[in-house]
CSV table of C-alpha atoms and ligand atoms in Angstrom, one decimal:
chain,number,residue,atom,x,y,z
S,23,UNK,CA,24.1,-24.5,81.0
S,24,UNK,CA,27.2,-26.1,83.0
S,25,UNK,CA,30.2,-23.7,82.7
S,26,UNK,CA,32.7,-24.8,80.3
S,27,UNK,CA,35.7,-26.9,81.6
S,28,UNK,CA,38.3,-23.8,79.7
S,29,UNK,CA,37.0,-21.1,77.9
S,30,UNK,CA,39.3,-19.0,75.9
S,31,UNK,CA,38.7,-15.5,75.4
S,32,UNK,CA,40.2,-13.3,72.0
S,33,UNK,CA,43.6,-14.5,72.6
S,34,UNK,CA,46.5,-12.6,71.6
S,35,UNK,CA,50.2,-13.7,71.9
S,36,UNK,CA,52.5,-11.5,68.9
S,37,UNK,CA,56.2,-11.9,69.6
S,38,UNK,CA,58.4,-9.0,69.1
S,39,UNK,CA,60.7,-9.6,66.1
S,40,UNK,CA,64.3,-7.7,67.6
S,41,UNK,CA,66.8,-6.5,64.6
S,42,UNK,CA,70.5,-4.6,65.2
S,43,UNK,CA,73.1,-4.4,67.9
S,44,UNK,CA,70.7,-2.8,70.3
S,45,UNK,CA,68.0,-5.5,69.6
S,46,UNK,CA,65.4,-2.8,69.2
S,47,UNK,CA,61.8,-4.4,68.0
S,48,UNK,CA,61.1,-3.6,64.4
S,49,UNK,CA,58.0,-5.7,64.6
S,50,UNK,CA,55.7,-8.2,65.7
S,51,UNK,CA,54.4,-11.8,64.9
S,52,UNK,CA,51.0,-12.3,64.7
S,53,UNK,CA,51.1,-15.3,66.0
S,54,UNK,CA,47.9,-15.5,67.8
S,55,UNK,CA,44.9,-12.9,67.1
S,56,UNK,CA,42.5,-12.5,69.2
S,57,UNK,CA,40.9,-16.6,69.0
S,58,UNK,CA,37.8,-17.6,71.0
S,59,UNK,CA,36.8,-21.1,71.6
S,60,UNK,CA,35.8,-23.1,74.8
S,61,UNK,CA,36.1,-26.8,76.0
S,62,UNK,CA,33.3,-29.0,77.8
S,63,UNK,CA,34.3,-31.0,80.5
S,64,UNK,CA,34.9,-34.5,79.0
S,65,UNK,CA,35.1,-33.2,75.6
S,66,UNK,CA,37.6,-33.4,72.2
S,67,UNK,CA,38.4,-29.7,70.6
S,68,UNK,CA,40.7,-30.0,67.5
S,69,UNK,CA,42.8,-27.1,66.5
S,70,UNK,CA,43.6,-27.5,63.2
S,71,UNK,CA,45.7,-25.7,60.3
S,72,UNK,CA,49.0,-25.6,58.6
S,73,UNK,CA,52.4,-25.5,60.1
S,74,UNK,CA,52.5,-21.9,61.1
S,75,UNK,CA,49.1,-21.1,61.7
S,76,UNK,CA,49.3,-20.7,65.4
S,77,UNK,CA,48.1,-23.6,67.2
S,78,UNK,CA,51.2,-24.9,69.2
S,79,UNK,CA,50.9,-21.0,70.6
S,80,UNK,CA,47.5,-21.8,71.4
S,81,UNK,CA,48.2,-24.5,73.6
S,82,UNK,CA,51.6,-23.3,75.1
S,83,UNK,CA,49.5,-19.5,76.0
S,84,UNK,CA,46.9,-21.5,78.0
S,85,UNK,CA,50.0,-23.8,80.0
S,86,UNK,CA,50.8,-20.3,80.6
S,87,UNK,CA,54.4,-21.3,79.5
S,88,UNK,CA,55.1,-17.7,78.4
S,89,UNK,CA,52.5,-14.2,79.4
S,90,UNK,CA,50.0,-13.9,76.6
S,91,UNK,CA,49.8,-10.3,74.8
S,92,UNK,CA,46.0,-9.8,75.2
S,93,UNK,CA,42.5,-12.0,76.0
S,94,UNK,CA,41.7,-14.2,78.8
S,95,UNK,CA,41.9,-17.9,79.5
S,96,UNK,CA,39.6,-19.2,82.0
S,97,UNK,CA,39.7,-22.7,83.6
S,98,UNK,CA,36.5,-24.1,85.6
S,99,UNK,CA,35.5,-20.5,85.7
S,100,UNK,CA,38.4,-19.2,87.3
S,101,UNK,CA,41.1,-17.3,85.3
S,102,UNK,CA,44.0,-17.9,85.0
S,103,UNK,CA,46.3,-16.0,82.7
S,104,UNK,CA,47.1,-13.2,85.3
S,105,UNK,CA,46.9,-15.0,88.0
S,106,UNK,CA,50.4,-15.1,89.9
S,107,UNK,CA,52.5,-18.4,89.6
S,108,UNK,CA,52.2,-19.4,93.1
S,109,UNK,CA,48.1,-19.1,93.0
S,110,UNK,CA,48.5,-21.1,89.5
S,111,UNK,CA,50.0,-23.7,91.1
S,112,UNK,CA,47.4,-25.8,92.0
S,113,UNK,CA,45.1,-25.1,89.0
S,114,UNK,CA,47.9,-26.5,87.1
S,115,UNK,CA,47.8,-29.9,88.0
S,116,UNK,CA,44.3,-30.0,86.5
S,117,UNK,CA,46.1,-28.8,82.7
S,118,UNK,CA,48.7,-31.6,81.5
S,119,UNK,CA,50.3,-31.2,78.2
S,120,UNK,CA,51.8,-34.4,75.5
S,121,UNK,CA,54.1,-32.8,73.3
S,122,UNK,CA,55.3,-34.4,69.6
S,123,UNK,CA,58.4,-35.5,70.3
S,124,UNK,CA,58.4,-38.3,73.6
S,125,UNK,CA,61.9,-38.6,73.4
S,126,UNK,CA,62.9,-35.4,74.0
S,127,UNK,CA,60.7,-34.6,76.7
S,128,UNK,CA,61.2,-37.5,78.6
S,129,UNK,CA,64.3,-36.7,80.7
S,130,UNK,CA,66.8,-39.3,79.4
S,131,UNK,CA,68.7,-39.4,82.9
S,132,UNK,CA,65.9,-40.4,84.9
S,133,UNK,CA,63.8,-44.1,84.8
S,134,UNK,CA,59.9,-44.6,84.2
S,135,UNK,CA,59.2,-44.5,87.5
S,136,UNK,CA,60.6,-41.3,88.4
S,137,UNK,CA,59.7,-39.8,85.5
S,138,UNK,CA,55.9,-40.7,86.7
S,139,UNK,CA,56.5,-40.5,90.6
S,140,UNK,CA,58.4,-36.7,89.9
S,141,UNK,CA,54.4,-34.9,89.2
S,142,UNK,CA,52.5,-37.4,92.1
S,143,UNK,CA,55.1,-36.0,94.6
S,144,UNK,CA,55.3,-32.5,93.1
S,145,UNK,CA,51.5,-32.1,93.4
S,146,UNK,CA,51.2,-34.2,96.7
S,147,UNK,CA,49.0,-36.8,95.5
S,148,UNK,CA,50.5,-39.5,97.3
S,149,UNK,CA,49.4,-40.4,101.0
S,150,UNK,CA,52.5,-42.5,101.9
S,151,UNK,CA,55.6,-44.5,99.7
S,152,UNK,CA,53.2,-47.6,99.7
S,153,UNK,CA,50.7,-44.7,97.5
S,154,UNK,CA,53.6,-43.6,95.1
S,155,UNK,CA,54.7,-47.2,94.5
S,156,UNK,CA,50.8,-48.2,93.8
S,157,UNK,CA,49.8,-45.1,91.3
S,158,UNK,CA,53.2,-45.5,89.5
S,159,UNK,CA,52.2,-48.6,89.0
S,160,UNK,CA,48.6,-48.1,88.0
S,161,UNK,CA,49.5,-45.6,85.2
S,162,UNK,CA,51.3,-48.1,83.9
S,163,UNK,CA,49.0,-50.4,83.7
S,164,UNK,CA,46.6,-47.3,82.3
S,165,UNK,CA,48.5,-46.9,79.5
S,166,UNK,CA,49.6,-50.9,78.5
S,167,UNK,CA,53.1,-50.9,79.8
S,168,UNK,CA,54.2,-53.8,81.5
S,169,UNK,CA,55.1,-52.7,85.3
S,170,UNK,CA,58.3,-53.9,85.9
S,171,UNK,CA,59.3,-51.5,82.6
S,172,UNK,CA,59.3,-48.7,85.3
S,173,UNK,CA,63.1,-49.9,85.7
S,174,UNK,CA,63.8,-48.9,82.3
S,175,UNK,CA,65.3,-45.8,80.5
S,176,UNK,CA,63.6,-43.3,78.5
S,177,UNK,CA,66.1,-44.6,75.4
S,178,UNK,CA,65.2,-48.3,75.9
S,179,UNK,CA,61.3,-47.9,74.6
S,180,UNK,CA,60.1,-47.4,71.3
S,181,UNK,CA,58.6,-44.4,69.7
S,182,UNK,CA,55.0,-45.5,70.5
S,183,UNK,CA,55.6,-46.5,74.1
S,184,UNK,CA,57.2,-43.0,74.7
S,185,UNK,CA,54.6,-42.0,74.1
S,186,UNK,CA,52.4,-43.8,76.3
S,187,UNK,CA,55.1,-43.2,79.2
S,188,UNK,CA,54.3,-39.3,78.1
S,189,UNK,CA,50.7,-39.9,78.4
S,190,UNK,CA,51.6,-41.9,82.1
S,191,UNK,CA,53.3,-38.7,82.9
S,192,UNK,CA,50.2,-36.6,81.9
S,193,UNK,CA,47.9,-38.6,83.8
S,194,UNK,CA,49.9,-38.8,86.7
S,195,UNK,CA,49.2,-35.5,87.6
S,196,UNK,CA,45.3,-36.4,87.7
S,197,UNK,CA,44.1,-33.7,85.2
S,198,UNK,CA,41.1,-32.3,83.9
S,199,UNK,CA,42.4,-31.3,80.6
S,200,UNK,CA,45.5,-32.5,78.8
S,201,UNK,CA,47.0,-30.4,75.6
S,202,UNK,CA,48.0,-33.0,73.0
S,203,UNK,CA,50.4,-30.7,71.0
S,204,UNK,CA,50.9,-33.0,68.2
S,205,UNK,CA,50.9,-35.6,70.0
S,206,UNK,CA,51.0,-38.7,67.1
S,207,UNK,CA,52.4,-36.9,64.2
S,208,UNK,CA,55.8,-38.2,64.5
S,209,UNK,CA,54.3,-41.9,65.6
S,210,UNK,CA,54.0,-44.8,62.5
S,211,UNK,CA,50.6,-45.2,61.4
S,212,UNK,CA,50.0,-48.0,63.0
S,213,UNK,CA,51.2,-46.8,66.2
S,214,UNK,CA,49.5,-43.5,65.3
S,215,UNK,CA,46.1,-45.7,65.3
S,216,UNK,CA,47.1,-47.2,68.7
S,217,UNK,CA,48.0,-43.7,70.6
S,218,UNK,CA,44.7,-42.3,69.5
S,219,UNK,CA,42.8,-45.2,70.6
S,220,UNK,CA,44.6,-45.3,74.2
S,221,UNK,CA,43.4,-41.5,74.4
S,222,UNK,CA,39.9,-42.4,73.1
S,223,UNK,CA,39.5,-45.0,75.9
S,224,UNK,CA,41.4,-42.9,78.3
S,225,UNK,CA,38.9,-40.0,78.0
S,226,UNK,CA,35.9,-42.5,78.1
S,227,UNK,CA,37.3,-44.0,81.6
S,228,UNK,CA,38.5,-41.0,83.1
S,229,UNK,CA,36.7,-38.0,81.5
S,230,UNK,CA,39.2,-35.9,80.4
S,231,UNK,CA,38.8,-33.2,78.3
S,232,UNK,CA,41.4,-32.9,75.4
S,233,UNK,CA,42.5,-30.4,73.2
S,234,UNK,CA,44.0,-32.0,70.0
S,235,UNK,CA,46.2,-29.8,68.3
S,236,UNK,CA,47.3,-31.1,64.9
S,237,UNK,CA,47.6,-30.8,61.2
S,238,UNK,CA,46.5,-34.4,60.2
S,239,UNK,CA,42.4,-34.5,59.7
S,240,UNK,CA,42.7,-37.5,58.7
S,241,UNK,CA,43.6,-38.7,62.7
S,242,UNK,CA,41.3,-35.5,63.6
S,243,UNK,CA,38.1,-37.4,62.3
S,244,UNK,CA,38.4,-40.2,64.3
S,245,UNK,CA,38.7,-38.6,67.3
S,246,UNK,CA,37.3,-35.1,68.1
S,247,UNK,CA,33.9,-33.9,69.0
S,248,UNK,CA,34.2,-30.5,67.6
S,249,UNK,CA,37.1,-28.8,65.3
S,250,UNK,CA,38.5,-25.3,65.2
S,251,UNK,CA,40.7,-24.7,61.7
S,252,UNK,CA,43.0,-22.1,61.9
S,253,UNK,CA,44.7,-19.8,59.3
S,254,UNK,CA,47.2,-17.4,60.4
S,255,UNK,CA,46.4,-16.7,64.3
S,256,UNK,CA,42.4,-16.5,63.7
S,257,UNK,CA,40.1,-19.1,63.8
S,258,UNK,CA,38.2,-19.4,60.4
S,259,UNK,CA,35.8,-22.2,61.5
S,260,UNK,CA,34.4,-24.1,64.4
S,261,UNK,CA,31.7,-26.7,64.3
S,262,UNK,CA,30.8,-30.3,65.3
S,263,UNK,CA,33.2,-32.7,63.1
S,264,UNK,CA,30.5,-34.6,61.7
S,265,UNK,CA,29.4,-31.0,60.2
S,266,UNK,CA,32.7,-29.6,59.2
S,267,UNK,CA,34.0,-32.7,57.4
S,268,UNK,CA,30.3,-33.1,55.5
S,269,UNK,CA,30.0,-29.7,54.6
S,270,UNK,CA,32.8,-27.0,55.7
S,271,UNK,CA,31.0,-23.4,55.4
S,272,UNK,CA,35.1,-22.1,54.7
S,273,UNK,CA,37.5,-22.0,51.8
S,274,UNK,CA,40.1,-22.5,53.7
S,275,UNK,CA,38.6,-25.5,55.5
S,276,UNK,CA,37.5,-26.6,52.3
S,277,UNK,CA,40.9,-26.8,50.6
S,278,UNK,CA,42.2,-28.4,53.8
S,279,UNK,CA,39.5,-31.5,53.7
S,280,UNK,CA,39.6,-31.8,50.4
S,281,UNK,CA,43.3,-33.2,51.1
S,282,UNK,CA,42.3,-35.6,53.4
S,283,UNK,CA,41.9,-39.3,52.2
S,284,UNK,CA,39.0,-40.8,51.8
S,285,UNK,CA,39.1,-44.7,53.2
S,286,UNK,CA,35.9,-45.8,51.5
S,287,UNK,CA,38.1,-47.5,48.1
S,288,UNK,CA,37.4,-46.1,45.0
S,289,UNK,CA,35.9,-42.8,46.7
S,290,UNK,CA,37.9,-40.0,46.0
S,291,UNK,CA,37.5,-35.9,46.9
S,292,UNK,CA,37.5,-32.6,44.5
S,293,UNK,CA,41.1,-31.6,45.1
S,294,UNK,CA,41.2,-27.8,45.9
S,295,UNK,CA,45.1,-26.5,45.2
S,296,UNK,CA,45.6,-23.1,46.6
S,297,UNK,CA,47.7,-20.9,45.0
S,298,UNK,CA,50.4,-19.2,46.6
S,299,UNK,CA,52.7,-19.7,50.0
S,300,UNK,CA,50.8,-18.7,53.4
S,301,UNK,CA,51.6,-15.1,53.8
S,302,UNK,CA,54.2,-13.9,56.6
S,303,UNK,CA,52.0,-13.5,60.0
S,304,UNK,CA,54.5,-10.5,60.7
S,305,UNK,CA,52.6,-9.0,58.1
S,306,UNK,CA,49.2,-10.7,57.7
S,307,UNK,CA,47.1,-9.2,54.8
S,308,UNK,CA,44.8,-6.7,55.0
S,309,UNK,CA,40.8,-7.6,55.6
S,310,UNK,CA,40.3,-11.7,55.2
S,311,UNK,CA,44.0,-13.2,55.7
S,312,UNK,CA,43.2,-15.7,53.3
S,313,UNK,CA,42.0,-13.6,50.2
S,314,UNK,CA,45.5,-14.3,48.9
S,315,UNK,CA,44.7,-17.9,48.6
S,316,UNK,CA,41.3,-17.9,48.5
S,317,UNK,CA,39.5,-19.2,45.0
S,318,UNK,CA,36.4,-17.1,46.0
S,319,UNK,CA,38.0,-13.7,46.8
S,320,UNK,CA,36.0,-10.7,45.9
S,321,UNK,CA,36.6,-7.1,46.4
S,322,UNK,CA,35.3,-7.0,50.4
S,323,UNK,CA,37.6,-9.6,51.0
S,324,UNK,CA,40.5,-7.1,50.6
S,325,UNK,CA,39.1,-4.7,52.5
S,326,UNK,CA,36.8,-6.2,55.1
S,327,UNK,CA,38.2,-8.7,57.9
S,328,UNK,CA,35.1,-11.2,58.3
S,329,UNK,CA,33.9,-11.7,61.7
S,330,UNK,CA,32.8,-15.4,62.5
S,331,UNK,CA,29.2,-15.9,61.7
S,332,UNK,CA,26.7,-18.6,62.7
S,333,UNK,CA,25.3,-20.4,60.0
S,334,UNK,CA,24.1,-23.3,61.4
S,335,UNK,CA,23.5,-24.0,65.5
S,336,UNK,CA,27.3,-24.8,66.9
S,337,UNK,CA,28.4,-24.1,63.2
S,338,UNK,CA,30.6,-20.6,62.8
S,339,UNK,CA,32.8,-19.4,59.9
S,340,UNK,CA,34.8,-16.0,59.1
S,341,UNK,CA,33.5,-15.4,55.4
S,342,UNK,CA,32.2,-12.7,53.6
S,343,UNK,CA,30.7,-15.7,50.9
S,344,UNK,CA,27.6,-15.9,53.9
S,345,UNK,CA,26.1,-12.1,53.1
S,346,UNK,CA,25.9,-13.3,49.9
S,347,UNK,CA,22.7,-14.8,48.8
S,348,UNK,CA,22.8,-18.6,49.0
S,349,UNK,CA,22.5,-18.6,44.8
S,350,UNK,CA,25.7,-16.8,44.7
S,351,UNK,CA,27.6,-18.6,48.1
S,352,UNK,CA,29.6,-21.6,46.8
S,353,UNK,CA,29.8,-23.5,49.8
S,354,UNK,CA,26.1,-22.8,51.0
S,355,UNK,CA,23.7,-26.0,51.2
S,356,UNK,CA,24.2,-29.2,48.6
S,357,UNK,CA,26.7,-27.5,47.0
S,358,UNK,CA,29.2,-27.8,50.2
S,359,UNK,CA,27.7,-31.2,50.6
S,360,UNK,CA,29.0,-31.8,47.4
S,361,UNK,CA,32.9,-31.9,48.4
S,362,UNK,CA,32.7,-34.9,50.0
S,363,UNK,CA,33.4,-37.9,48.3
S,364,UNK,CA,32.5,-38.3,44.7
S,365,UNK,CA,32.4,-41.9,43.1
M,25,SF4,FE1,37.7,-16.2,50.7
M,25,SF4,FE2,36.7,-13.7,51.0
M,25,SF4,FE3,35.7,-15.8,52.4
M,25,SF4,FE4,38.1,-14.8,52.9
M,25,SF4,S1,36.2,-13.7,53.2
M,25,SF4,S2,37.6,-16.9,52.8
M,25,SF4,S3,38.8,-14.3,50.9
M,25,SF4,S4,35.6,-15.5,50.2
């Protein structure tokens, strides 16, 4: 088996929480705990979950844009997350990032084309001023900009194509793997459909790996390979997205899908409400963190955290409902099936 393009090893990031005039920690966030998960080269991994949950951490930790609390992060077998800046600086080329908000990533004082020339020079990419011209140019034919917009300002573009000048940016660093860290949630919907194409046909030409960090299944479904939900710094579920959508193996999944439109008309799915407000990750609850929304919570759950198990090949969950004989498992088999749309 080829080695994965970035392999993530039981993460940890908790941020101290400081309190008083000396700014003493009290306690932690839980942001991330200890999350596994790896990438192919080429391939689409969604992190999914509420607002909250952890994700944006996810992605931020492996940018190495702060030093992680625990775990390893490993990119084309070589890793990363202690390795010192200077020795990083290469391998960071090959990990680009497309945050939410174009605008305000996009330095407002500097045109298109040195926004996109800034990471060819940085990274030496260029063989000669002729180069730079040529590969600013190219990226902007890449990502449907007319060329001579490269003489424009950040603030003269709409939403949607500050976001392709963001993804320009990205690309211009000629990466392996780029972070999309909510990348279309503040877009239109139509725009939305037209950012997630251009990154479709982006990873087709240029075989990029992505890691799509959202909240939106709905956009998730049309684009990923595989999904990882999250719920509180833990990964619940991971499995191929044709198999999480048809039948998610995890309560938590399953209230989040059940959520999610369904575009055939007439078709609808079971709503699942869960009760409650997601519980503070400075104090997560004991055993599952989701037993105090969970619909299927039994005693264990309040004991026992569940470890992810494999219940079908490339399909894991954390739930103690899989020891339970598959009479007694709500989401085992048809009955899983079952949540997707009724007419
Ligand atoms: Fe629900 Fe228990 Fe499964 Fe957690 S372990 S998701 S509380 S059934």
């Amino acid at each position: 088996m080829s080695t994965p393009l970035l392999e993530v090893h039981d993460l940890k990031k908790h941020f101290p929480v400081r309190a008083g005039f000396l700014g003493g920690v009290t306690g932690y966030v839980y942001a991330v705990d200890g999350i596994s998960f790896s990438i192919a080269k080429g391939e689409t991994l969604s992190l999914v979950g509420e607002s909250g949950c952890g994700k944006s951490t996810v992605g931020k930790a492996i940018l190495r844009l702060f030093d992680i609390t625990g775990g390893q992060v490993t990119l084309d077998g070589t890793r990363i997350d202690d390795m010192p800046a200077a020795t990083l600086r290469p391998l960071r080329r090959r990990m680009q990032v497309v945050f939410q908000d174009p605008y305000s990533s996009l330095n407002p004082r500097m045109r298109v084309r040195d926004i996109l020339a800034e990471p060819i020079r940085n990274f030496g990419l260029a063989k000669d001023a002729a180069d730079l011209e040529k590969r600013v140019g190219d990226l902007m034919d890449r990502v449907r900009l007319p060329r001579d917009a490269v003489r424009r300002w950040p603030h003269e573009f709409s939403g949607g194509q500050r976001q392709r000048i963001g993804i320009a940016r990205a690309l211009a660093a000629e990466p392996d793997l780029i972070i999309c860290d909510e990348a279309v949630s503040a877009l239109d919907v139509s725009v939305k459909a037209q950012i997630v194409n251009l990154l479709q046909d982006l990873q087709k030409d240029l075989g990029l790996a992505l890691l799509f960090i959202s909240h939106d299944l709905a956009i998730v479904e049309h684009m990923t390979h595989r999904v990882a939900v999250m719920y509180l710094g833990k990964i619940v579920e991971v499995a191929p997205k044709r198999e999480l959508f048809a039948a998610p193996k995890h309560p938590y999944t399953e209230a989040l899908l059940s959520a999610v439109p369904v575009p055939e008309p007439g078709a609808q799915r079971e709503r699942v409400i869960l009760k409650g407000d997601v519980p503070s990750p400075i104090n997560p609850p004991k055993g599952c963190r989701f037993h105090t929304r969970c619909p299927y919570a039994f005693d264990r759950c309040r004991q026992d955290e569940p470890a992810l198990y494999q219940t079908e090949p490339g399909h894991w969950s954390a739930c103690h409902l899989h020891d339970l004989p598959a009479a007694e498992n709500p989401l085992a088999g048809a009955k899983g099936a079952a949540l997707i749309a009724k007419h």
